[in-house]
PDB file of C-alpha atoms and ligand atoms in Angstrom:
ATOM      1  CA  UNK A1439     -39.434  71.714  13.765  1.00  0.00           C
ATOM      2  CA  UNK A1440     -39.419  73.435  10.339  1.00  0.00           C
ATOM      3  CA  UNK A1441     -41.554  72.157   7.441  1.00  0.00           C
ATOM      4  CA  UNK A1442     -38.279  71.213   5.390  1.00  0.00           C
ATOM      5  CA  UNK A1443     -36.960  69.210   8.277  1.00  0.00           C
ATOM      6  CA  UNK A1444     -40.201  67.366   8.877  1.00  0.00           C
ATOM      7  CA  UNK A1445     -40.722  66.143   5.259  1.00  0.00           C
ATOM      8  CA  UNK A1446     -37.163  65.014   4.985  1.00  0.00           C
ATOM      9  CA  UNK A1447     -37.603  62.967   8.360  1.00  0.00           C
ATOM     10  CA  UNK A1448     -40.963  61.443   7.071  1.00  0.00           C
ATOM     11  CA  UNK A1449     -39.150  60.483   3.737  1.00  0.00           C
ATOM     12  CA  UNK A1450     -36.453  58.561   5.280  1.00  0.00           C
ATOM     13  CA  UNK A1451     -33.717  61.332   5.021  1.00  0.00           C
ATOM     14  CA  UNK A1452     -33.249  61.322   8.685  1.00  0.00           C
ATOM     15  CA  UNK A1453     -29.451  62.477   8.216  1.00  0.00           C
ATOM     16  CA  UNK A1454     -30.716  65.217   6.082  1.00  0.00           C
ATOM     17  CA  UNK A1455     -33.121  66.351   8.406  1.00  0.00           C
ATOM     18  CA  UNK A1456     -30.621  66.306  11.089  1.00  0.00           C
ATOM     19  CA  UNK A1457     -28.380  68.521   8.971  1.00  0.00           C
ATOM     20  CA  UNK A1458     -31.203  70.882   8.272  1.00  0.00           C
ATOM     21  CA  UNK A1459     -32.025  71.225  11.784  1.00  0.00           C
ATOM     22  CA  UNK A1460     -28.509  71.917  12.862  1.00  0.00           C
ATOM     23  CA  UNK A1461     -27.914  74.497  10.362  1.00  0.00           C
ATOM     24  CA  UNK A1462     -29.958  77.471  11.001  1.00  0.00           C
ATOM     25  CA  UNK A1463     -33.113  76.096  12.314  1.00  0.00           C
ATOM     26  CA  UNK A1464     -33.892  79.526  13.860  1.00  0.00           C
ATOM     27  CA  UNK A1465     -33.479  81.453  10.712  1.00  0.00           C
ATOM     28  CA  UNK A1466     -35.723  78.893   8.909  1.00  0.00           C
ATOM     29  CA  UNK A1467     -38.437  79.034  11.397  1.00  0.00           C
ATOM     30  CA  UNK A1468     -38.586  82.919  10.881  1.00  0.00           C
ATOM     31  CA  UNK A1469     -38.460  82.857   7.349  1.00  0.00           C
ATOM     32  CA  UNK A1470     -40.978  80.056   6.936  1.00  0.00           C
ATOM     33  CA  UNK A1471     -43.619  82.266   8.385  1.00  0.00           C
ATOM     34  CA  UNK A1472     -43.217  84.392   5.311  1.00  0.00           C
ATOM     35  CA  UNK A1473     -45.476  83.941   2.127  1.00  0.00           C
ATOM     36  CA  UNK A1474     -44.090  82.904  -1.008  1.00  0.00           C
ATOM     37  CA  UNK A1475     -43.188  86.334  -2.852  1.00  0.00           C
ATOM     38  CA  UNK A1476     -46.571  88.229  -3.804  1.00  0.00           C
ATOM     39  CA  UNK A1477     -45.598  88.667  -7.331  1.00  0.00           C
ATOM     40  CA  UNK A1478     -45.771  84.844  -7.970  1.00  0.00           C
ATOM     41  CA  UNK A1479     -48.220  83.665  -5.306  1.00  0.00           C
ATOM     42  CA  UNK A1480     -51.384  83.981  -7.606  1.00  0.00           C
ATOM     43  CA  UNK A1481     -49.968  81.364 -10.066  1.00  0.00           C
ATOM     44  CA  UNK A1482     -48.228  79.214  -7.764  1.00  0.00           C
ATOM     45  CA  UNK A1483     -47.923  75.421  -9.191  1.00  0.00           C
ATOM     46  CA  UNK A1484     -44.351  73.110  -8.808  1.00  0.00           C
ATOM     47  CA  UNK A1485     -44.094  76.651  -7.047  1.00  0.00           C
ATOM     48  CA  UNK A1486     -44.610  79.042 -10.095  1.00  0.00           C
ATOM     49  CA  UNK A1487     -45.057  76.476 -12.767  1.00  0.00           C
ATOM     50  CA  UNK A1488     -47.571  75.234 -15.181  1.00  0.00           C
ATOM     51  CA  UNK A1489     -49.247  71.862 -15.876  1.00  0.00           C
ATOM     52  CA  UNK A1490     -47.084  69.674 -18.022  1.00  0.00           C
ATOM     53  CA  UNK A1491     -48.744  68.094 -21.137  1.00  0.00           C
ATOM     54  CA  UNK A1492     -49.203  64.319 -21.424  1.00  0.00           C
ATOM     55  CA  UNK A1493     -46.029  62.743 -22.851  1.00  0.00           C
ATOM     56  CA  UNK A1494     -44.073  66.024 -22.297  1.00  0.00           C
ATOM     57  CA  UNK A1495     -41.717  64.460 -20.171  1.00  0.00           C
ATOM     58  CA  UNK A1496     -42.153  60.720 -20.535  1.00  0.00           C
ATOM     59  CA  UNK A1497     -39.202  59.836 -18.412  1.00  0.00           C
ATOM     60  CA  UNK A1498     -40.748  61.259 -15.453  1.00  0.00           C
ATOM     61  CA  UNK A1499     -42.130  58.792 -12.666  1.00  0.00           C
ATOM     62  CA  UNK A1500     -43.741  59.141  -9.491  1.00  0.00           C
ATOM     63  CA  UNK A1501     -42.571  57.255  -6.500  1.00  0.00           C
ATOM     64  CA  UNK A1502     -45.530  55.913  -3.941  1.00  0.00           C
ATOM     65  CA  UNK A1503     -43.535  57.464  -0.761  1.00  0.00           C
ATOM     66  CA  UNK A1504     -44.115  60.871  -2.354  1.00  0.00           C
ATOM     67  CA  UNK A1505     -40.909  61.484  -4.365  1.00  0.00           C
ATOM     68  CA  UNK A1506     -40.330  61.929  -8.127  1.00  0.00           C
ATOM     69  CA  UNK A1507     -37.649  59.933 -10.134  1.00  0.00           C
ATOM     70  CA  UNK A1508     -36.554  59.523 -13.897  1.00  0.00           C
ATOM     71  CA  UNK A1509     -36.082  56.440 -15.739  1.00  0.00           C
ATOM     72  CA  UNK A1510     -32.293  55.949 -16.263  1.00  0.00           C
ATOM     73  CA  UNK A1511     -33.056  52.455 -17.835  1.00  0.00           C
ATOM     74  CA  UNK A1512     -36.221  51.055 -18.608  1.00  0.00           C
ATOM     75  CA  UNK A1513     -36.002  49.041 -15.613  1.00  0.00           C
ATOM     76  CA  UNK A1514     -33.904  51.347 -13.275  1.00  0.00           C
ATOM     77  CA  UNK A1515     -35.270  54.678 -11.784  1.00  0.00           C
ATOM     78  CA  UNK A1516     -32.790  57.399 -10.684  1.00  0.00           C
ATOM     79  CA  UNK A1517     -33.957  59.234  -7.555  1.00  0.00           C
ATOM     80  CA  UNK A1518     -32.713  60.836  -4.394  1.00  0.00           C
ATOM     81  CA  UNK A1519     -31.107  58.822  -1.568  1.00  0.00           C
ATOM     82  CA  UNK A1520     -33.068  60.845   1.012  1.00  0.00           C
ATOM     83  CA  UNK A1521     -36.439  59.450  -0.261  1.00  0.00           C
ATOM     84  CA  UNK A1522     -35.211  55.751   0.246  1.00  0.00           C
ATOM     85  CA  UNK A1523     -35.119  53.645   3.446  1.00  0.00           C
ATOM     86  CA  UNK A1524     -31.443  52.482   2.352  1.00  0.00           C
ATOM     87  CA  UNK A1525     -30.095  49.826   0.277  1.00  0.00           C
ATOM     88  CA  UNK A1526     -31.229  46.070  -0.435  1.00  0.00           C
ATOM     89  CA  UNK A1527     -34.204  44.288  -1.615  1.00  0.00           C
ATOM     90  CA  UNK A1528     -37.401  46.425  -1.335  1.00  0.00           C
ATOM     91  CA  UNK A1529     -40.800  45.588  -2.826  1.00  0.00           C
ATOM     92  CA  UNK A1530     -42.404  48.480  -1.025  1.00  0.00           C
ATOM     93  CA  UNK A1531     -42.062  51.179  -3.746  1.00  0.00           C
ATOM     94  CA  UNK A1532     -44.827  51.408  -6.292  1.00  0.00           C
ATOM     95  CA  UNK A1533     -43.489  53.465  -9.405  1.00  0.00           C
ATOM     96  CA  UNK A1534     -46.006  55.132 -11.530  1.00  0.00           C
ATOM     97  CA  UNK A1535     -45.097  56.033 -15.248  1.00  0.00           C
ATOM     98  CA  UNK A1536     -46.573  57.196 -18.504  1.00  0.00           C
ATOM     99  CA  UNK A1537     -48.862  59.915 -17.222  1.00  0.00           C
ATOM    100  CA  UNK A1538     -48.958  63.454 -16.304  1.00  0.00           C
ATOM    101  CA  UNK A1539     -52.121  63.240 -14.457  1.00  0.00           C
ATOM    102  CA  UNK A1540     -51.783  60.469 -11.832  1.00  0.00           C
ATOM    103  CA  UNK A1541     -55.422  59.660 -11.901  1.00  0.00           C
ATOM    104  CA  UNK A1542     -55.839  59.429 -15.404  1.00  0.00           C
ATOM    105  CA  UNK A1543     -56.406  56.043 -17.167  1.00  0.00           C
ATOM    106  CA  UNK A1544     -53.228  54.530 -18.645  1.00  0.00           C
ATOM    107  CA  UNK A1545     -50.856  54.890 -15.652  1.00  0.00           C
ATOM    108  CA  UNK A1546     -48.176  52.352 -15.655  1.00  0.00           C
ATOM    109  CA  UNK A1547     -47.578  50.899 -12.049  1.00  0.00           C
ATOM    110  CA  UNK A1548     -44.669  48.679 -11.424  1.00  0.00           C
ATOM    111  CA  UNK A1549     -43.192  47.553  -8.199  1.00  0.00           C
ATOM    112  CA  UNK A1550     -39.660  47.782  -6.982  1.00  0.00           C
ATOM    113  CA  UNK A1551     -37.445  45.061  -6.281  1.00  0.00           C
ATOM    114  CA  UNK A1552     -34.059  46.543  -5.066  1.00  0.00           C
ATOM    115  CA  UNK A1553     -32.776  49.855  -3.933  1.00  0.00           C
ATOM    116  CA  UNK A1554     -29.111  51.012  -4.156  1.00  0.00           C
ATOM    117  CA  UNK A1555     -28.452  54.235  -2.266  1.00  0.00           C
ATOM    118  CA  UNK A1556     -25.168  56.420  -3.147  1.00  0.00           C
ATOM    119  CA  UNK A1557     -22.264  54.530  -1.514  1.00  0.00           C
ATOM    120  CA  UNK A1558     -21.312  56.499   1.829  1.00  0.00           C
ATOM    121  CA  UNK A1559     -24.552  58.485   1.778  1.00  0.00           C
ATOM    122  CA  UNK A1560     -25.008  60.133   5.201  1.00  0.00           C
ATOM    123  CA  UNK A1561     -27.198  62.921   4.536  1.00  0.00           C
ATOM    124  CA  UNK A1562     -24.712  65.539   3.170  1.00  0.00           C
ATOM    125  CA  UNK A1563     -24.218  65.477  -0.390  1.00  0.00           C
ATOM    126  CA  UNK A1564     -24.271  62.204  -2.708  1.00  0.00           C
ATOM    127  CA  UNK A1565     -28.063  62.492  -2.566  1.00  0.00           C
ATOM    128  CA  UNK A1566     -28.976  59.877  -5.377  1.00  0.00           C
ATOM    129  CA  UNK A1567     -30.205  56.159  -5.434  1.00  0.00           C
ATOM    130  CA  UNK A1568     -31.317  53.772  -7.983  1.00  0.00           C
ATOM    131  CA  UNK A1569     -34.463  51.586  -7.829  1.00  0.00           C
ATOM    132  CA  UNK A1570     -34.673  48.484  -9.796  1.00  0.00           C
ATOM    133  CA  UNK A1571     -38.068  47.620 -11.269  1.00  0.00           C
ATOM    134  CA  UNK A1572     -39.880  44.250 -11.242  1.00  0.00           C
ATOM    135  CA  UNK A1573     -40.388  44.826 -15.050  1.00  0.00           C
ATOM    136  CA  UNK A1574     -39.246  47.216 -17.541  1.00  0.00           C
ATOM    137  CA  UNK A1575     -41.372  50.286 -18.437  1.00  0.00           C
ATOM    138  CA  UNK A1576     -41.684  50.894 -22.212  1.00  0.00           C
ATOM    139  CA  UNK A1577     -41.134  54.549 -22.022  1.00  0.00           C
ATOM    140  CA  UNK A1578     -38.178  56.686 -23.027  1.00  0.00           C
ATOM    141  CA  UNK A1579     -35.258  57.080 -20.662  1.00  0.00           C
ATOM    142  CA  UNK A1580     -33.449  60.272 -19.515  1.00  0.00           C
ATOM    143  CA  UNK A1581     -29.623  60.454 -20.276  1.00  0.00           C
ATOM    144  CA  UNK A1582     -27.571  61.690 -17.463  1.00  0.00           C
ATOM    145  CA  UNK A1583     -24.756  64.350 -17.877  1.00  0.00           C
ATOM    146  CA  UNK A1584     -21.436  62.775 -17.649  1.00  0.00           C
ATOM    147  CA  UNK A1585     -19.491  65.932 -17.825  1.00  0.00           C
ATOM    148  CA  UNK A1586     -19.832  69.460 -16.268  1.00  0.00           C
ATOM    149  CA  UNK A1587     -20.400  71.071 -19.733  1.00  0.00           C
ATOM    150  CA  UNK A1588     -24.186  71.256 -19.087  1.00  0.00           C
ATOM    151  CA  UNK A1589     -23.878  72.959 -15.728  1.00  0.00           C
ATOM    152  CA  UNK A1590     -25.059  76.291 -16.963  1.00  0.00           C
ATOM    153  CA  UNK A1591     -27.982  77.978 -18.677  1.00  0.00           C
ATOM    154  CA  UNK A1592     -31.610  77.321 -17.875  1.00  0.00           C
ATOM    155  CA  UNK A1593     -32.956  74.091 -16.735  1.00  0.00           C
ATOM    156  CA  UNK A1594     -36.422  72.421 -16.524  1.00  0.00           C
ATOM    157  CA  UNK A1595     -37.808  70.937 -13.544  1.00  0.00           C
ATOM    158  CA  UNK A1596     -41.014  68.934 -12.902  1.00  0.00           C
ATOM    159  CA  UNK A1597     -42.823  67.104 -10.285  1.00  0.00           C
ATOM    160  CA  UNK A1598     -45.968  66.330  -8.449  1.00  0.00           C
ATOM    161  CA  UNK A1599     -44.903  68.009  -5.183  1.00  0.00           C
ATOM    162  CA  UNK A1600     -46.222  70.944  -3.272  1.00  0.00           C
ATOM    163  CA  UNK A1601     -47.427  73.961  -5.248  1.00  0.00           C
ATOM    164  CA  UNK A1602     -46.980  76.188  -2.211  1.00  0.00           C
ATOM    165  CA  UNK A1603     -44.495  76.021   0.620  1.00  0.00           C
ATOM    166  CA  UNK A1604     -46.044  74.173   3.528  1.00  0.00           C
ATOM    167  CA  UNK A1605     -48.974  72.791   1.726  1.00  0.00           C
ATOM    168  CA  UNK A1606     -47.782  69.202   2.503  1.00  0.00           C
ATOM    169  CA  UNK A1607     -50.122  67.566  -0.174  1.00  0.00           C
ATOM    170  CA  UNK A1608     -48.449  67.513  -3.587  1.00  0.00           C
ATOM    171  CA  UNK A1609     -50.636  67.493  -6.603  1.00  0.00           C
ATOM    172  CA  UNK A1610     -51.785  64.720  -8.889  1.00  0.00           C
ATOM    173  CA  UNK A1611     -51.064  66.787 -12.070  1.00  0.00           C
ATOM    174  CA  UNK A1612     -47.337  67.101 -13.106  1.00  0.00           C
ATOM    175  CA  UNK A1613     -46.184  70.556 -12.953  1.00  0.00           C
ATOM    176  CA  UNK A1614     -43.221  72.133 -14.656  1.00  0.00           C
ATOM    177  CA  UNK A1615     -41.063  75.297 -14.631  1.00  0.00           C
ATOM    178  CA  UNK A1616     -37.819  76.666 -15.907  1.00  0.00           C
ATOM    179  CA  UNK A1617     -35.212  77.874 -13.513  1.00  0.00           C
ATOM    180  CA  UNK A1618     -31.672  79.419 -14.235  1.00  0.00           C
ATOM    181  CA  UNK A1619     -28.240  77.964 -13.091  1.00  0.00           C
ATOM    182  CA  UNK A1620     -26.892  79.587  -9.840  1.00  0.00           C
ATOM    183  CA  UNK A1621     -23.108  79.455  -9.349  1.00  0.00           C
ATOM    184  CA  UNK A1622     -21.763  77.688  -6.388  1.00  0.00           C
ATOM    185  CA  UNK A1623     -20.313  81.112  -5.096  1.00  0.00           C
ATOM    186  CA  UNK A1624     -23.839  82.708  -5.376  1.00  0.00           C
ATOM    187  CA  UNK A1625     -25.370  79.978  -3.831  1.00  0.00           C
ATOM    188  CA  UNK A1626     -23.241  79.990  -0.959  1.00  0.00           C
ATOM    189  CA  UNK A1627     -24.406  83.653  -0.310  1.00  0.00           C
ATOM    190  CA  UNK A1628     -27.314  82.090   1.313  1.00  0.00           C
ATOM    191  CA  UNK A1629     -26.242  78.532   2.414  1.00  0.00           C
ATOM    192  CA  UNK A1630     -22.790  78.947   3.157  1.00  0.00           C
ATOM    193  CA  UNK A1631     -20.969  75.757   3.992  1.00  0.00           C
ATOM    194  CA  UNK A1632     -24.102  73.672   4.109  1.00  0.00           C
ATOM    195  CA  UNK A1633     -23.476  73.460   0.263  1.00  0.00           C
ATOM    196  CA  UNK A1634     -21.376  70.582  -0.956  1.00  0.00           C
ATOM    197  CA  UNK A1635     -20.021  72.425  -4.247  1.00  0.00           C
ATOM    198  CA  UNK A1636     -18.636  69.436  -5.978  1.00  0.00           C
ATOM    199  CA  UNK A1637     -21.580  67.292  -5.360  1.00  0.00           C
ATOM    200  CA  UNK A1638     -24.388  70.029  -5.418  1.00  0.00           C
ATOM    201  CA  UNK A1639     -25.710  72.328  -7.988  1.00  0.00           C
ATOM    202  CA  UNK A1640     -27.997  75.428  -7.428  1.00  0.00           C
ATOM    203  CA  UNK A1641     -30.887  76.794  -9.585  1.00  0.00           C
ATOM    204  CA  UNK A1642     -33.534  79.418  -9.184  1.00  0.00           C
ATOM    205  CA  UNK A1643     -34.154  83.112  -9.652  1.00  0.00           C
ATOM    206  CA  UNK A1644     -32.819  85.860  -7.188  1.00  0.00           C
ATOM    207  CA  UNK A1645     -36.402  86.869  -6.744  1.00  0.00           C
ATOM    208  CA  UNK A1646     -37.622  83.625  -5.972  1.00  0.00           C
ATOM    209  CA  UNK A1647     -41.106  82.689  -7.014  1.00  0.00           C
ATOM    210  CA  UNK A1648     -40.310  79.463  -9.049  1.00  0.00           C
ATOM    211  CA  UNK A1649     -38.695  76.334  -7.479  1.00  0.00           C
ATOM    212  CA  UNK A1650     -39.174  72.751  -6.610  1.00  0.00           C
ATOM    213  CA  UNK A1651     -40.692  72.016  -3.327  1.00  0.00           C
ATOM    214  CA  UNK A1652     -41.516  68.971  -0.942  1.00  0.00           C
ATOM    215  CA  UNK A1653     -42.672  66.151  -2.902  1.00  0.00           C
ATOM    216  CA  UNK A1654     -40.605  66.995  -5.864  1.00  0.00           C
ATOM    217  CA  UNK A1655     -37.363  65.382  -4.340  1.00  0.00           C
ATOM    218  CA  UNK A1656     -35.756  62.665  -6.465  1.00  0.00           C
ATOM    219  CA  UNK A1657     -37.119  64.121  -9.619  1.00  0.00           C
ATOM    220  CA  UNK A1658     -34.858  65.313 -12.450  1.00  0.00           C
ATOM    221  CA  UNK A1659     -33.546  68.725 -13.409  1.00  0.00           C
ATOM    222  CA  UNK A1660     -32.680  68.674 -16.861  1.00  0.00           C
ATOM    223  CA  UNK A1661     -32.035  70.773 -20.132  1.00  0.00           C
ATOM    224  CA  UNK A1662     -31.302  70.273 -23.989  1.00  0.00           C
ATOM    225  CA  UNK A1663     -27.896  69.000 -24.982  1.00  0.00           C
ATOM    226  CA  UNK A1664     -26.066  70.193 -27.924  1.00  0.00           C
ATOM    227  CA  UNK A1665     -27.996  67.555 -30.129  1.00  0.00           C
ATOM    228  CA  UNK A1666     -31.417  68.953 -28.820  1.00  0.00           C
ATOM    229  CA  UNK A1667     -32.043  65.905 -26.548  1.00  0.00           C
ATOM    230  CA  UNK A1668     -33.097  66.049 -22.854  1.00  0.00           C
ATOM    231  CA  UNK A1669     -30.139  65.500 -20.648  1.00  0.00           C
ATOM    232  CA  UNK A1670     -30.406  65.231 -16.828  1.00  0.00           C
ATOM    233  CA  UNK A1671     -27.943  67.544 -14.754  1.00  0.00           C
ATOM    234  CA  UNK A1672     -29.565  67.375 -11.279  1.00  0.00           C
ATOM    235  CA  UNK A1673     -31.917  65.738  -8.795  1.00  0.00           C
ATOM    236  CA  UNK A1674     -34.256  67.489  -6.606  1.00  0.00           C
ATOM    237  CA  UNK A1675     -32.645  67.443  -3.146  1.00  0.00           C
ATOM    238  CA  UNK A1676     -33.258  70.136  -0.729  1.00  0.00           C
ATOM    239  CA  UNK A1677     -33.610  73.920   0.059  1.00  0.00           C
ATOM    240  CA  UNK A1678     -34.773  76.305   2.773  1.00  0.00           C
ATOM    241  CA  UNK A1679     -38.383  76.574   2.239  1.00  0.00           C
ATOM    242  CA  UNK A1680     -39.239  76.965  -1.460  1.00  0.00           C
ATOM    243  CA  UNK A1681     -39.161  79.585  -3.792  1.00  0.00           C
ATOM    244  CA  UNK A1682     -38.018  82.061  -1.328  1.00  0.00           C
ATOM    245  CA  UNK A1683     -36.253  85.245  -2.752  1.00  0.00           C
ATOM    246  CA  UNK A1684     -32.359  84.841  -2.365  1.00  0.00           C
ATOM    247  CA  UNK A1685     -32.759  81.119  -1.659  1.00  0.00           C
ATOM    248  CA  UNK A1686     -32.016  78.755  -4.655  1.00  0.00           C
ATOM    249  CA  UNK A1687     -32.974  75.266  -4.727  1.00  0.00           C
ATOM    250  CA  UNK A1688     -30.101  72.475  -4.245  1.00  0.00           C
ATOM    251  CA  UNK A1689     -29.846  69.746  -6.544  1.00  0.00           C
ATOM    252  CA  UNK A1690     -27.380  66.627  -6.671  1.00  0.00           C
ATOM    253  CA  UNK A1691     -24.828  67.279  -9.464  1.00  0.00           C
ATOM    254  CA  UNK A1692     -25.559  64.450 -11.719  1.00  0.00           C
ATOM    255  CA  UNK A1693     -22.275  64.761 -13.652  1.00  0.00           C
ATOM    256  CA  UNK A1694     -20.113  64.251 -10.600  1.00  0.00           C
ATOM    257  CA  UNK A1695     -21.789  60.882  -9.915  1.00  0.00           C
ATOM    258  CA  UNK A1696     -22.236  59.665 -13.559  1.00  0.00           C
ATOM    259  CA  UNK A1697     -19.684  56.989 -13.186  1.00  0.00           C
ATOM    260  CA  UNK A1698     -20.947  55.777  -9.779  1.00  0.00           C
ATOM    261  CA  UNK A1699     -24.487  55.595 -11.119  1.00  0.00           C
ATOM    262  CA  UNK A1700     -23.484  53.524 -14.040  1.00  0.00           C
ATOM    263  CA  UNK A1701     -21.462  51.161 -11.900  1.00  0.00           C
ATOM    264  CA  UNK A1702     -24.321  50.792  -9.352  1.00  0.00           C
ATOM    265  CA  UNK A1703     -26.922  50.328 -12.184  1.00  0.00           C
ATOM    266  CA  UNK A1704     -24.614  47.455 -13.595  1.00  0.00           C
ATOM    267  CA  UNK A1705     -24.811  45.526 -10.184  1.00  0.00           C
ATOM    268  CA  UNK A1706     -28.749  45.968  -9.727  1.00  0.00           C
TER     269      UNK A1706
HETATM  270  N1  LIG B 910     -36.480  67.588   0.184  1.00  0.00           N
HETATM  271  C1  LIG B 910     -37.505  67.957  -0.561  1.00  0.00           C
HETATM  272  C2  LIG B 910     -38.333  66.727  -0.724  1.00  0.00           C
HETATM  273  O1  LIG B 910     -38.198  65.694  -0.051  1.00  0.00           O
HETATM  274  C3  LIG B 910     -37.294  68.804  -1.676  1.00  0.00           C
HETATM  275  C4  LIG B 910     -37.050  70.122  -1.562  1.00  0.00           C
HETATM  276  C5  LIG B 910     -36.483  71.254  -2.659  1.00  0.00           C
HETATM  277  N2  LIG B 910     -36.609  72.420  -2.086  1.00  0.00           N
HETATM  278  C6  LIG B 910     -36.327  73.500  -2.791  1.00  0.00           C
HETATM  279  N3  LIG B 910     -36.443  74.707  -2.154  1.00  0.00           N
HETATM  280  N4  LIG B 910     -36.150  73.479  -4.098  1.00  0.00           N
HETATM  281  O2  LIG B 910     -39.297  66.513  -1.483  1.00  0.00           O
END
C-alpha cells in the first residue's frame, strides 16, 4: 500500500483510498521511493513552505483527527469529506483555533456537535464537509468563492501536515506556501481521468518542491479577491505523493459547491 492510500484510509476516506489504489498503485509505489526534488529538500516545511505568523491566517483551524479546516461561520468549519466518518451527530472532533503553534498558550479548543458530509460523497470529487461547533469561535471567518473568477493566479496553502512526503507526523507549527494555479488540461497530463475537472482544481509548480501533504487535508487554499480580502477557492483533497515534479496537488473546487455549502450550513 502506498502512503497516500494508507493515510486516506486512516482518516476515514476509505472510498478515496480505494480510488487511489485502483488508479495506478504501481506507478505510485515506484514514484514514492524517490525523494522530494533535491532543490527544495533542504528547506522542506508544508512541503517547501515557511512558518506562518501568529494571527496571519486567523480562520485556520486544526482538527483532532489530523486534518485542517477553515471557519466558514463562527460556529461552522469547512473541511474535506474524506477527513470525516460520515454525517450526523458527532462530538468526537476537537477543533483548535486561534494559534499558529498548536502547543502555544491561547489555543481555543471547541468540540464538534454535528457533521454534514457533501450529499452523494463517494470518494470521488465532492470532497467537502461541514462541522458544527458546540460554541462559536470568536475569530474571523474565511469567505468562499461563489464564482470561477478566482480560479487563477497564485494561491496560498497552509497546514500542520507533513513537511516531507512519508513523514506521517505533521508539525505543531502552522506552515504556509504559495502555489500557482494549474489548468485542468495540464493537471490531466499526470492524473488523466482520475481528475474530476468540474469539482476539482489543481495547483503546484511543474518542478514540484512546494505542495500540501498528508495532514493538510481539509485546510483551505485561498487568495486575495479584488477588494484585497482573503477568499477560499480550494480545500486540500489529494495528490500522488507530495511535491513531486509534474504532479500538482488536487483541491476541491469550492465555487462549484458554494450553493450546496451554504444550503448545508443553513441546516446545521
Ligand atoms: N489526502 C491528504 C490528507 O489526508 C492530502 C494530500 C494532499 N496531497 C498533495 N500532494 N497536495 O491529508
